Amino acid sequence: MSDIRHLISLNDLTDDELERIVWRGVSFGEASAPQSDVLRDRIIGIYFSKTSTRTRTAFTVAALRLGARVITYGPGDLQLNTGETIEDTAHVLAGMLDGLVMRTAGPTHEFRALAGHSMPVVNAMSAEEHPTQALADLTTLAARFGRITGLRVLYVGEGNNSAAALARALPRFRDVELEFRTPPGYGLDPDVLAEAELTAKRCGSTVRERSDLADLPDGLDVVYTTRWNTTGTSKADPDWRTTFAPFQVDDSLMARHPGAVFMHDLPAHRGEEVTAEVLDGPASIAFDQARHKLHSAMAVLEWCQRAVPS
Ligand code: CP
């Protein structure tokens, strides 16, 4: 078996690795965190064929902060555009780079094709999963609450790739209650939900999904939403906004959960999935969450490069 470490899905991590990456991210985020040059003399490729503000910047800065040098490719740069296969691209890049961080709107199996070579590959968002977003989310929760175990989290909105990543990660922290409320017809992939329910059972957590906002659980720690149009996607139903409208996070929803913080993976559309009052209000930690993308990216790169200091 290859000993190259890829992060293509959160399923690539053991529970222990997941926990260690999260807490390493927390330590990178602490003001007193020591500088590190564990990636000195390594060259990391950053290939984004889709738009990104946070993830691309986070991984670029993370690589630089860890001492690596970085080469970036935008959507028009690689010969993938002119028909070169992903396998040939991987074969060539693996001979020159020490790692590749990549975002496309394609399926996760394209990332697996790249991962057949001696170069760690990080999925910075595929059609089905956004694993580094969940790692940033968990880093934010761990920094805020000092624990993830036992948290009660409500996710409101589409069962998109950020939701799938949360479903794969959160229940593994034991005694977590994770409730998805997704618009009818826009729920989690049933396979992802079934897998999350099994994981939850193994870890003493619960995962539930409903397609309405009635009978919300009490005592929530977190209300989480994402924007209604995930990067690179569109919806076939021209009337989809009518279906999504009741799932907006507003003051009335937050008032029912006075102890809860508000999270959003950003970018946000104020007035759609969340009101400006909530996103910019006192319960919101969405911009903290964005800041932690850098810290969790540092932890991910360190893990992939087997560069964790002893
Ligand atoms: N949340 C997130 O992935 O942001 P970007 O699309 O800006 O990277």
PDB file of C-alpha atoms and ligand atoms in Angstrom, residues 51-56 103 125 130 133 231 265-267 293, ligand 1:
ATOM      1  CA  THR A  51     -13.423  30.559  -8.013  1.00  0.00           C
ATOM      2  CA  SER A  52     -12.221  30.767  -4.416  1.00  0.00           C
ATOM      3  CA  THR A  53     -11.382  33.522  -1.976  1.00  0.00           C
ATOM      4  CA  ARG A  54     -10.794  31.657   1.287  1.00  0.00           C
ATOM      5  CA  THR A  55      -9.566  28.172   0.431  1.00  0.00           C
ATOM      6  CA  ARG A  56      -7.073  29.166  -2.250  1.00  0.00           C
ATOM      7  CA  ARG A 103     -10.448  22.518  -6.613  1.00  0.00           C
ATOM      8  CA  MET A 125     -13.578  21.105  -3.005  1.00  0.00           C
ATOM      9  CA  HIS A 130     -15.510  19.890   0.786  1.00  0.00           C
ATOM     10  CA  GLN A 133     -14.096  23.208   4.928  1.00  0.00           C
ATOM     11  CA  THR A 231     -19.713  27.286  -6.314  1.00  0.00           C
ATOM     12  CA  ASP A 265     -18.719  28.702   5.404  1.00  0.00           C
ATOM     13  CA  LEU A 266     -18.900  31.877   3.263  1.00  0.00           C
ATOM     14  CA  PRO A 267     -19.249  33.444   0.766  1.00  0.00           C
ATOM     15  CA  LYS A 293      -9.210  28.069   7.207  1.00  0.00           C
TER      16      LYS A 293
HETATM   17  N1   CP B   1     -15.867  28.414   1.967  1.00  0.00           N
HETATM   18  C1   CP B   1     -15.079  28.380   0.853  1.00  0.00           C
HETATM   19  O1   CP B   1     -14.705  27.316   0.346  1.00  0.00           O
HETATM   20  O2   CP B   1     -14.745  29.613   0.408  1.00  0.00           O
HETATM   21  P1   CP B   1     -14.045  29.887  -0.998  1.00  0.00           P
HETATM   22  O3   CP B   1     -14.967  29.353  -2.073  1.00  0.00           O
HETATM   23  O4   CP B   1     -13.873  31.370  -1.082  1.00  0.00           O
HETATM   24  O5   CP B   1     -12.733  29.155  -1.025  1.00  0.00           O
END
